[in-house]
Coordinates of C-alpha atoms in Angstrom, one line a residue:
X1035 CA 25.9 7.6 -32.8
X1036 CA 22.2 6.9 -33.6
X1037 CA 20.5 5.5 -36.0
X1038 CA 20.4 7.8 -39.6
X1039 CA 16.8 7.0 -40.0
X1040 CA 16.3 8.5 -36.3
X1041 CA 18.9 11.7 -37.5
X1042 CA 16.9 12.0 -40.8
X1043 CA 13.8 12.2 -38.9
X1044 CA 15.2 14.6 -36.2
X1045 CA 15.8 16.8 -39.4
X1046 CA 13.0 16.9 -40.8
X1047 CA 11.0 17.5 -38.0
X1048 CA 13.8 20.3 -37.0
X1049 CA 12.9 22.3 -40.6
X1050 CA 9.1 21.5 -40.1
X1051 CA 9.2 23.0 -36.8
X1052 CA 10.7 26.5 -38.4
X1053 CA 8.1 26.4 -40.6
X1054 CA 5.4 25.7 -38.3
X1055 CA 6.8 28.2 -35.7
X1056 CA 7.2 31.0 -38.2
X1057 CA 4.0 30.5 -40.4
X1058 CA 1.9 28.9 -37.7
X1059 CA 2.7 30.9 -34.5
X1060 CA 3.9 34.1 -36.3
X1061 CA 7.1 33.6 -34.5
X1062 CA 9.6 36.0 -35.7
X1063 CA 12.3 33.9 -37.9
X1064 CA 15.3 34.8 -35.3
X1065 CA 13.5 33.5 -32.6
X1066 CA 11.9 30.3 -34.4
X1067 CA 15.5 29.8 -35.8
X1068 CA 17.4 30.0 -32.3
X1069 CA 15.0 27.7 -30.7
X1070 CA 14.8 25.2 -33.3
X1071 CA 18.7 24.7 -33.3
X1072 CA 18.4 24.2 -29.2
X1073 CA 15.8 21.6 -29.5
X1074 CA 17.5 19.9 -32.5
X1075 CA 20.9 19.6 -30.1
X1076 CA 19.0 18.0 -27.2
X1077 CA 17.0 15.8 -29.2
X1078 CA 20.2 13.9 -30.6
X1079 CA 21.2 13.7 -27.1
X1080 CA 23.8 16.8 -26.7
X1081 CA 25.0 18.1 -23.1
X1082 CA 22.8 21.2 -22.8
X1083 CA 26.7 22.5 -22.4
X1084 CA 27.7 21.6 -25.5
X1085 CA 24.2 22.5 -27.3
X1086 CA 24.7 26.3 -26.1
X1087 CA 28.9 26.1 -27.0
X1088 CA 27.7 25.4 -30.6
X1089 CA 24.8 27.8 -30.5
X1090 CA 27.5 30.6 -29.5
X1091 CA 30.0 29.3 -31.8
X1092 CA 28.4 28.5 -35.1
X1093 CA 26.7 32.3 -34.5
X1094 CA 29.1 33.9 -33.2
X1095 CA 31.8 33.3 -36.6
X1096 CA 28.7 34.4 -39.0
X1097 CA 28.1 36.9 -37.6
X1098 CA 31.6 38.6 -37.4
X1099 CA 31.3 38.9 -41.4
X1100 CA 27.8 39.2 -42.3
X1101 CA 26.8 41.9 -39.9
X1102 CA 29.5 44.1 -41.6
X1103 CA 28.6 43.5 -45.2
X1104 CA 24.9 43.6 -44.6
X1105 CA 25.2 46.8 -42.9
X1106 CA 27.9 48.5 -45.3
X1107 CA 25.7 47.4 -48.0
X1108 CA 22.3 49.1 -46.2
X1109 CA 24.5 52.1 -46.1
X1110 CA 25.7 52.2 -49.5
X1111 CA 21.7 52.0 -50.6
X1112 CA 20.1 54.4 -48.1
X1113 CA 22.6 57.2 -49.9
X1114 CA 22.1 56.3 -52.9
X1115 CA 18.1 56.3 -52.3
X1116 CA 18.0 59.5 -50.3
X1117 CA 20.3 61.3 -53.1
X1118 CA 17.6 60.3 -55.8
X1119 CA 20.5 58.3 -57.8
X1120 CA 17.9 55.4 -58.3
X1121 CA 15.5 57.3 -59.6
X1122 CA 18.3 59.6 -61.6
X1123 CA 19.3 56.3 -63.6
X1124 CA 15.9 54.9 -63.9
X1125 CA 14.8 58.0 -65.7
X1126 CA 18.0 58.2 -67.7
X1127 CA 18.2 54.3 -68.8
X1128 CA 14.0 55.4 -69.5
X1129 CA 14.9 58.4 -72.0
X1130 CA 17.7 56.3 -74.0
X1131 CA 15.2 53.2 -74.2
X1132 CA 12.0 55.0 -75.3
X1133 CA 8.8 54.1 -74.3
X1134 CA 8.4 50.7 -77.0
X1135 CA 11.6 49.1 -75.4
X1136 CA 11.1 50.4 -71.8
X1137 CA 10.8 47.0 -70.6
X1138 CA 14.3 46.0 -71.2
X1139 CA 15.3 49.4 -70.0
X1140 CA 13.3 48.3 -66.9
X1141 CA 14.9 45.0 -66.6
X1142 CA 18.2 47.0 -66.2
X1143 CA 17.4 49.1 -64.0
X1144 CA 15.9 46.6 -61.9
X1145 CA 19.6 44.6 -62.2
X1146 CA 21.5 47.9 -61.0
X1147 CA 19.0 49.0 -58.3
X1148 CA 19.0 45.2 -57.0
X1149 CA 22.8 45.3 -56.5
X1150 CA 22.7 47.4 -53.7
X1151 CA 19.4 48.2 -52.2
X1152 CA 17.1 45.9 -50.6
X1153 CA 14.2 44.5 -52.4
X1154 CA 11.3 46.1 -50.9
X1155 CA 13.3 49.5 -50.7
X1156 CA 13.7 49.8 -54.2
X1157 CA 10.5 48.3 -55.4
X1158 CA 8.7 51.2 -53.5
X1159 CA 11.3 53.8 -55.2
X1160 CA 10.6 52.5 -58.8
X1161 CA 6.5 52.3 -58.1
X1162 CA 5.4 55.8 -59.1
X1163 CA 7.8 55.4 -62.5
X1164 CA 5.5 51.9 -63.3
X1165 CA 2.7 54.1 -62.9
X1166 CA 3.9 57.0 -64.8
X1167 CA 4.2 54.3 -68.3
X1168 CA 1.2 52.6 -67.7
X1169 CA -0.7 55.6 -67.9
X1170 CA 1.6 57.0 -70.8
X1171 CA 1.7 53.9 -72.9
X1172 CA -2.1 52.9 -72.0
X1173 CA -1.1 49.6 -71.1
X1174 CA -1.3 47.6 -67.4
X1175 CA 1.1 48.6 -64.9
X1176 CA 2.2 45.1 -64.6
X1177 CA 3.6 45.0 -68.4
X1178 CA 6.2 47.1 -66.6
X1179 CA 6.7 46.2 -63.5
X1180 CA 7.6 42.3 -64.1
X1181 CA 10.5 43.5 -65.8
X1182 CA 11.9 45.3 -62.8
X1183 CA 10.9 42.9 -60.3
X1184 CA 12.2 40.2 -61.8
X1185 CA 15.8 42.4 -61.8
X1186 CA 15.2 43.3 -58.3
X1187 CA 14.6 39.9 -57.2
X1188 CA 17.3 37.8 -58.9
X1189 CA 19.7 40.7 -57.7
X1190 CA 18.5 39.8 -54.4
X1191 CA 19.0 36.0 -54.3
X1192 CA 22.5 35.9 -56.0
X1193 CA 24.6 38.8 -54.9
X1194 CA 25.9 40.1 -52.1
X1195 CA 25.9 42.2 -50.0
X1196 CA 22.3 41.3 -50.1
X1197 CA 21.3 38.7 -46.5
X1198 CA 20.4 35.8 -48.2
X1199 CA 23.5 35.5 -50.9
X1200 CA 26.2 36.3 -48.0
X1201 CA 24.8 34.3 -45.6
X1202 CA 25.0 30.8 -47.5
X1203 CA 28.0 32.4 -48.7
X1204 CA 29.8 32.4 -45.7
X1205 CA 28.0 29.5 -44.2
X1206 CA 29.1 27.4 -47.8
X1207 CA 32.4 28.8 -47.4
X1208 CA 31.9 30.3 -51.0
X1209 CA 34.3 33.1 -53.1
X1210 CA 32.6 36.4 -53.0
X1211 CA 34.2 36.9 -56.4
X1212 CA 32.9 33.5 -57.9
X1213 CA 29.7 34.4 -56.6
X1214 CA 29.3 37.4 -58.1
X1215 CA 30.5 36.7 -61.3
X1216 CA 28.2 33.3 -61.6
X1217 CA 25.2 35.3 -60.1
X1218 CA 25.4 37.4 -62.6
X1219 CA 25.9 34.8 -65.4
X1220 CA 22.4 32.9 -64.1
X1221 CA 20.9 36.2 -62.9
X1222 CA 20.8 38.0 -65.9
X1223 CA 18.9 34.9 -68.4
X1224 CA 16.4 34.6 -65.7
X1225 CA 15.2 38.3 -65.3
X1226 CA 15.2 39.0 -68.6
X1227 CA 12.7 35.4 -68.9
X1228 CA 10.9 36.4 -66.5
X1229 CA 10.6 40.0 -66.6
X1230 CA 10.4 41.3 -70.6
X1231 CA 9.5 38.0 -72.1
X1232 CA 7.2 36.8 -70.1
X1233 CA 5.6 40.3 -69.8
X1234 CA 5.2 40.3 -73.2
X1235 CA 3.8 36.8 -73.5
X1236 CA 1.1 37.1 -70.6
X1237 CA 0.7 40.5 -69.9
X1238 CA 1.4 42.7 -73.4
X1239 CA -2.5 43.5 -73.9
X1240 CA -3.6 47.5 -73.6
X1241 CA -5.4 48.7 -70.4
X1242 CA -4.4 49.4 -67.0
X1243 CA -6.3 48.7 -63.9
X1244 CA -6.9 51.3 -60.7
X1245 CA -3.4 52.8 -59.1
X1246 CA -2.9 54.5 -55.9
X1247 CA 0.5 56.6 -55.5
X1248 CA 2.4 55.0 -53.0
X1249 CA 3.8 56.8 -50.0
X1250 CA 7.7 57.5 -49.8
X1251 CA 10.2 54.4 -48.1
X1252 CA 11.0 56.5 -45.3
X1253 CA 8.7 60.4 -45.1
X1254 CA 10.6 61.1 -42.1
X1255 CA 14.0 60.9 -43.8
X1256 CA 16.7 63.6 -45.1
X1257 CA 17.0 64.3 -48.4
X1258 CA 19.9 64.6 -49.9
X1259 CA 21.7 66.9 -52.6
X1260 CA 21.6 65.3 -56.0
X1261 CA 24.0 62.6 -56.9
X1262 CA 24.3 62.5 -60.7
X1263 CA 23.6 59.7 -63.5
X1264 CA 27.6 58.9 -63.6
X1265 CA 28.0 59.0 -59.8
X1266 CA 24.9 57.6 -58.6
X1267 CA 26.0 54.4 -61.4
X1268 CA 29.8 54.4 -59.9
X1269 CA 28.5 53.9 -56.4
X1270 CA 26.2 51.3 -57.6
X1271 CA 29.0 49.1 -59.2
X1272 CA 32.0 49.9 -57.4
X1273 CA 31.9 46.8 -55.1
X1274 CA 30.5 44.5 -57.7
X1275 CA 33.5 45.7 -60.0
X1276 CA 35.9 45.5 -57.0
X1277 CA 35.2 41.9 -55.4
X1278 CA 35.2 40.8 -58.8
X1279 CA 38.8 42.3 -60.1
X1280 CA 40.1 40.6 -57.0
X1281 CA 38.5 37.2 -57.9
X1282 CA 40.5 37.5 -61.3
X1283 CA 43.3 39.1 -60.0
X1284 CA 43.5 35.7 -57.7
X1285 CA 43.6 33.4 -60.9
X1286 CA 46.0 35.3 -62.9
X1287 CA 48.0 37.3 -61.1
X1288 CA 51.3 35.7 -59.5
X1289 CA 51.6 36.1 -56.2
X1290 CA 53.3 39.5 -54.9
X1291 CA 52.1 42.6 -53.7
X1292 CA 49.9 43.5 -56.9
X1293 CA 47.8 40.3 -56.2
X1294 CA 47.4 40.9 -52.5
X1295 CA 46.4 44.8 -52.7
X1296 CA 43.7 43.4 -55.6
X1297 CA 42.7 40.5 -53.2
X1298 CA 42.5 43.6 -50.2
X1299 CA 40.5 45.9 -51.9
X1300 CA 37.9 43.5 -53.5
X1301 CA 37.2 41.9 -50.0
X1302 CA 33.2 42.9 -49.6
X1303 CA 34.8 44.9 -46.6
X1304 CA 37.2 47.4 -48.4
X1305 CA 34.7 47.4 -51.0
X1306 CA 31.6 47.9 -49.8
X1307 CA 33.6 51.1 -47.7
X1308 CA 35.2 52.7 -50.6
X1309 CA 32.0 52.6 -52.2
X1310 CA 29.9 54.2 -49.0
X1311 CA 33.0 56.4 -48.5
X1312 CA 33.0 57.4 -52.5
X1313 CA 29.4 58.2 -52.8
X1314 CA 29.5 60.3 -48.9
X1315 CA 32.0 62.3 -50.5
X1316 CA 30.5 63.3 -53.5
X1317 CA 27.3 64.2 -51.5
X1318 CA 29.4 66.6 -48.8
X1319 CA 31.4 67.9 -51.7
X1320 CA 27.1 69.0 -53.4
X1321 CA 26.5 70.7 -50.5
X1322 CA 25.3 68.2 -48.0
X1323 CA 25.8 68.4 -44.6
X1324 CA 28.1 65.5 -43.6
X1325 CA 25.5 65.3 -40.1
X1326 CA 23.1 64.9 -42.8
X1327 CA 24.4 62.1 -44.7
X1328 CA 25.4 60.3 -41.0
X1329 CA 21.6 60.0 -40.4
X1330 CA 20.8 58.8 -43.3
X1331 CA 23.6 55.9 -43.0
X1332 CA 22.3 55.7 -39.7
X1333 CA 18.5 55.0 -40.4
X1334 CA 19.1 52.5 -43.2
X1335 CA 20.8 50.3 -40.7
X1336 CA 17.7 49.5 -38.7
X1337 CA 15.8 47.6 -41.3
X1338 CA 19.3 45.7 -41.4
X1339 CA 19.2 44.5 -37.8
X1340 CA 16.6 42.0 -38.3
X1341 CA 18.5 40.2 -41.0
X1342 CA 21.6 39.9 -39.4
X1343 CA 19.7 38.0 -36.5
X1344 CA 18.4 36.0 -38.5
X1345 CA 21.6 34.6 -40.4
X1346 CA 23.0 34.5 -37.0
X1347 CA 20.2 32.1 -36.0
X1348 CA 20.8 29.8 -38.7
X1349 CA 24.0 29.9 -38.7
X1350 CA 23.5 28.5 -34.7
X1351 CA 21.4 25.8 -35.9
X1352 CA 23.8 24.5 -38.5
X1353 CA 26.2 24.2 -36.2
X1354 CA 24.6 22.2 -34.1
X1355 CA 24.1 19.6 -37.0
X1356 CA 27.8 19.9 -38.0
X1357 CA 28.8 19.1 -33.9
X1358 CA 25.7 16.0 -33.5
X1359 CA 26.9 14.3 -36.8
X1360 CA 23.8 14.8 -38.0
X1361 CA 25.4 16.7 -41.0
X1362 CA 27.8 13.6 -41.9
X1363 CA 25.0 11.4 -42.0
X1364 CA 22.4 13.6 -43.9
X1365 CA 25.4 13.8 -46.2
X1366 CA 25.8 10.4 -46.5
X1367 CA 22.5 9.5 -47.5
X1368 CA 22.5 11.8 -50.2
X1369 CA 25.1 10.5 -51.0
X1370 CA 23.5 6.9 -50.9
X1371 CA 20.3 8.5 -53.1
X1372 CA 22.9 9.7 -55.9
X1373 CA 20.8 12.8 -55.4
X1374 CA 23.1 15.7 -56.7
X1375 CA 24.3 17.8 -54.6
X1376 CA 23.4 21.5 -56.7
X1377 CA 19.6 19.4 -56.8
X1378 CA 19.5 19.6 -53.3
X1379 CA 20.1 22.6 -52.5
X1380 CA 17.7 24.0 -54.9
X1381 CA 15.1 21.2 -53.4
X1382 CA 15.5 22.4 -49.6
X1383 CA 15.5 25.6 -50.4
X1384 CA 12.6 25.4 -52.5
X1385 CA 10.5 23.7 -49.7
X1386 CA 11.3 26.1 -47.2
X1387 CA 10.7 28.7 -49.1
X1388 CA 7.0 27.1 -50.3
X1389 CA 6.1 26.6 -46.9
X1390 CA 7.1 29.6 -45.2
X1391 CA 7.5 32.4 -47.7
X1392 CA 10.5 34.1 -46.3
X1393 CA 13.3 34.1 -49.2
X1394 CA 16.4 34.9 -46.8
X1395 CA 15.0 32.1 -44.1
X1396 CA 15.0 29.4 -46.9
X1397 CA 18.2 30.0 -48.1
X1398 CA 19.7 30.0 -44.5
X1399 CA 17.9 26.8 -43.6
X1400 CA 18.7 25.2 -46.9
X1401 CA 22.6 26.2 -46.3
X1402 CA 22.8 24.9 -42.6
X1403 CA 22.0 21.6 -44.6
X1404 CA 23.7 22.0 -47.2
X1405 CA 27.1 22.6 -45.1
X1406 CA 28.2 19.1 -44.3
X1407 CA 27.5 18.1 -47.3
X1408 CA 29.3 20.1 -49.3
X1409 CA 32.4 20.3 -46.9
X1410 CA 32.3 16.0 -47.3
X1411 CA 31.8 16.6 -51.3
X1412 CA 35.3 18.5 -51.5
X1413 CA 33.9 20.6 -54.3
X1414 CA 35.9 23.1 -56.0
X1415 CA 35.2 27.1 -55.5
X1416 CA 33.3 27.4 -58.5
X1417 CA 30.9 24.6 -57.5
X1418 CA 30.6 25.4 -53.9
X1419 CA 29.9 29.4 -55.9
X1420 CA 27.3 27.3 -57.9
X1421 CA 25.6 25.3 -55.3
X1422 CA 25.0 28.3 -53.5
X1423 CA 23.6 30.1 -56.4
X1424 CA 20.9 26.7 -56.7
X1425 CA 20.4 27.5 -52.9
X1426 CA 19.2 31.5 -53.8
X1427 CA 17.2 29.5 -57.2
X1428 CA 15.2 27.3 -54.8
X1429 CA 14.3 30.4 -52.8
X1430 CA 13.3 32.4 -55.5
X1431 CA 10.1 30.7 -56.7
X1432 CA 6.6 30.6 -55.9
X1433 CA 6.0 33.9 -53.6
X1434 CA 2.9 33.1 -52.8
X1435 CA 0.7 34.8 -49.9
X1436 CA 3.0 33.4 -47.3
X1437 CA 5.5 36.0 -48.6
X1438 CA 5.7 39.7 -47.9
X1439 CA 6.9 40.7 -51.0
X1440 CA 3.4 39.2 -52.9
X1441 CA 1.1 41.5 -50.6
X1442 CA 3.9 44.6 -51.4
X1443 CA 3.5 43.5 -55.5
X1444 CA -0.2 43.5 -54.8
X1445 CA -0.9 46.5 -53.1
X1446 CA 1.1 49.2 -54.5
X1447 CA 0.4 47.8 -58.3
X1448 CA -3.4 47.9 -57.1
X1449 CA -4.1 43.8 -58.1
X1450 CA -5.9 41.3 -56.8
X1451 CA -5.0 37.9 -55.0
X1452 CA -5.8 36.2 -58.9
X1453 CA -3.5 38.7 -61.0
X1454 CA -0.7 38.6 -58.4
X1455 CA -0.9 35.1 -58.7
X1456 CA -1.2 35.0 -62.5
X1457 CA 2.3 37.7 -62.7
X1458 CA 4.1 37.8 -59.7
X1459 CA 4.1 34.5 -58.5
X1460 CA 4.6 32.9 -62.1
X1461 CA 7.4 35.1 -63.1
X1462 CA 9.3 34.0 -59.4
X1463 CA 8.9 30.6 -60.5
X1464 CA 10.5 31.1 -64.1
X1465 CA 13.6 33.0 -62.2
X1466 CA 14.5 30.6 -59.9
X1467 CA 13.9 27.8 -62.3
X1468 CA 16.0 29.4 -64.8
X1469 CA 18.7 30.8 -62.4
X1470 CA 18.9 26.4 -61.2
X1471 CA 18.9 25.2 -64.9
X1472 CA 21.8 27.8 -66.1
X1473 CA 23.8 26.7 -63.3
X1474 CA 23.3 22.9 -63.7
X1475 CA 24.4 24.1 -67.2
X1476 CA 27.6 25.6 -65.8
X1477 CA 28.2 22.8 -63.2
X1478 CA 30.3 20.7 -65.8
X1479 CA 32.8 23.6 -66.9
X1480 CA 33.7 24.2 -63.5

């Protein structure tokens, strides 16, 4: 066993490597990720062997349950984008609201569309609605975006079967359910913070600057028939309402065959497919073409790919701590520090994120730490459902120009570098700092 001062080191200069690689050398995350975790192995003095075996292994289980989620879930939200549901509730949850409270309107929509569609996906949906109010209500466009953006993006970081959330999930060994109930507990505070109220507070003054329409997600893709307010809503919380019945279900219900059919159908698997299978039929029964609605599952899996690869990746590299020991002793120190456990998480992930902008990268880096520590903590559910909710916090705040989603906010909302600073990246800082502080609230109750 070496030294822990040599392992902390090795660590460190293992996470500044994936940044350096990925913001640096413009490496793509997969690859920065897979070669990090082979270089980490040798350097504590692995067999190459051995370095590969854990490569393969710590990959290899990730990946047999985050591929399926994250692609179920890309399904579920090309549908329900190509079938105009978004846009049917956004308009609807618009017309109940009025224009005067449109931002809390907006910061619901932005928490329903963010359950099952991806964050860029859905900000480009929602962009010509911003630009419809602005115009309407004479006021900037930003006034009504934050609200949805801040929706989209803690939606994002806490629930699956969005990459980042199901990754540290299964790499924390987390409950779905837990984490879905809790994400929604510190979600919800910290869009409306940073969307409405901080809106109001920093952006409420009349005048809107220059806008140019956006072009659609996808030109090339099918559209579908309509899918209804009531259906396109059903299809939205389905799973959500599924995988958290079968969390409860497991508390209170004795066991039997009424607790394990709950426990089956609110597994992100069964869920996520009733939902996609739900939604398919109700488009085929409208008069589309079930070839139709086949493509357009089909395409929305593509933009899919890439995350999976990259969870895979870090998934590989924290094996390789967990199999060098590096893990025990990183955990052991922190231990040592009486640093809190929930603290660092949000911490690592926070640096990553600050340093290389990618939200779904810092929370997988920030869990392959976070792993052995938590495993040596013996938490209970509900804190290991916590820690990774501090984990999505930490990767929340600060987009900044290292992040793709700042350039998207800036472009199609027609800002410049100094207002995107002065919005977007403010109002990611308030959610994740808010989404960390309710769940450090939370962390004694549980």
């Amino acid at each position: 066993m070496i030294e822990p001062w040599r392992t902390l080191l090795i660590v460190v200069l293992s996470i500044a490597a994936v940044v350096g690689l990925v913001l640096r050398v413009k490496l793509p995350a997969f690859l920065a990720l897979l070669i990090v975790a082979l270089a980490t192995g040798l350097a504590f003095g692995a067999e190459p062997a051995k370095v590969l075996e854990a490569v393969r292994k710590g990959s290899g289980e990730a990946l047999g349950f985050v591929a399926v989620v994250i692609g179920l879930g890309a399904m579920l939200g090309g549908l329900l984008e190509a079938s105009g549901g978004v846009a049917t509730i956004a308009n609807r949850l618009l017309d109940r609201f009025g224009e005067r409270r449109a931002p809390w309107a907006l910061t619901a929509i932005g928490i329903l569309v963010g359950i099952p569609l991806f964050f860029d996906v859905a900000f480009i949906i929602l962009v010509p609605l911003l630009a419809t109010l602005s115009q309407r209500a004479g006021r900037r466009v930003i006034y009504f975006a934050l609200p949805v953006l801040a929706g989209l993006m803690t939606m994002h970081a806490l629930l699956p079967p969005h990459p980042g959330p199901v990754a540290v999930a299964e790499l924390l060994g987390a409950d779905y359910g837990l984490l879905a109930a809790y994400g929604l507990v510190c979600g919800i505070p910290a869009a409306i913070l940073a969307g409405p109220v901080f809106a109001k507070v920093a952006h409420g003054a009349p005048g809107f600057g220059a806008f140019a329409a956006p072009p659609a997600f996808d030109e090339d893709a099918p559209r579908l028939s309509p899918l209804g307010f009531g259906w396109a809503l059903v299809g939205m919380l389905v799973p959500l309402l599924l995988i958290l019945t079968a969390a409860v279900a497991g508390v209170v219900l004795p066991d039997g065959t009424a607790r394990d059919v709950s426990g089956f159908i609110g597994h992100p698997f069964v869920a996520l497919v009733l939902a996609c299978l739900l939604v398919t039929a109700v488009l085929v029964r409208g008069g589309t073409a079930m070839v139709v609605a086949s493509d357009v599952m089909t395409r929305a899996l593509a933009p899919a790919g890439l995350m999976v690869l990259v969870v895979g990746a870090g998934a590989a590299y924290k094996e390789v701590l967990i199999q060098s020991g590096a893990g025990q002793q990183v955990s052991d120190v922190v231990a040592s520090a009486q640093l809190p456990v929930l603290f660092f998480a949000f911490l690592i992930a926070g640096f990553v994120r600050l340093a290389q902008g990618s939200a779904t990268v810092a929370m997988v880096t920030a869990a392959g730490l976070c792993g052995p520590i938590v495993t040596a903590a013996a938490l209970s559910p509900g804190r290991i459902a916590l820690v990774t909710i501090a984990v999505g916090a930490g990767a929340s705040i600060a987009s900044h120009v290292n992040d793709t989603g700042f350039w998207l906010v800036k472009q199609y909302l027609g800002l410049t570098e100094a207002q995107t600073f002065r919005s977007w990246t403010i109002a990611s800082t308030i959610a994740g700092v808010t989404i960390f502080a309710v769940a450090a609230g939370l962390w004694q109750f549980v």
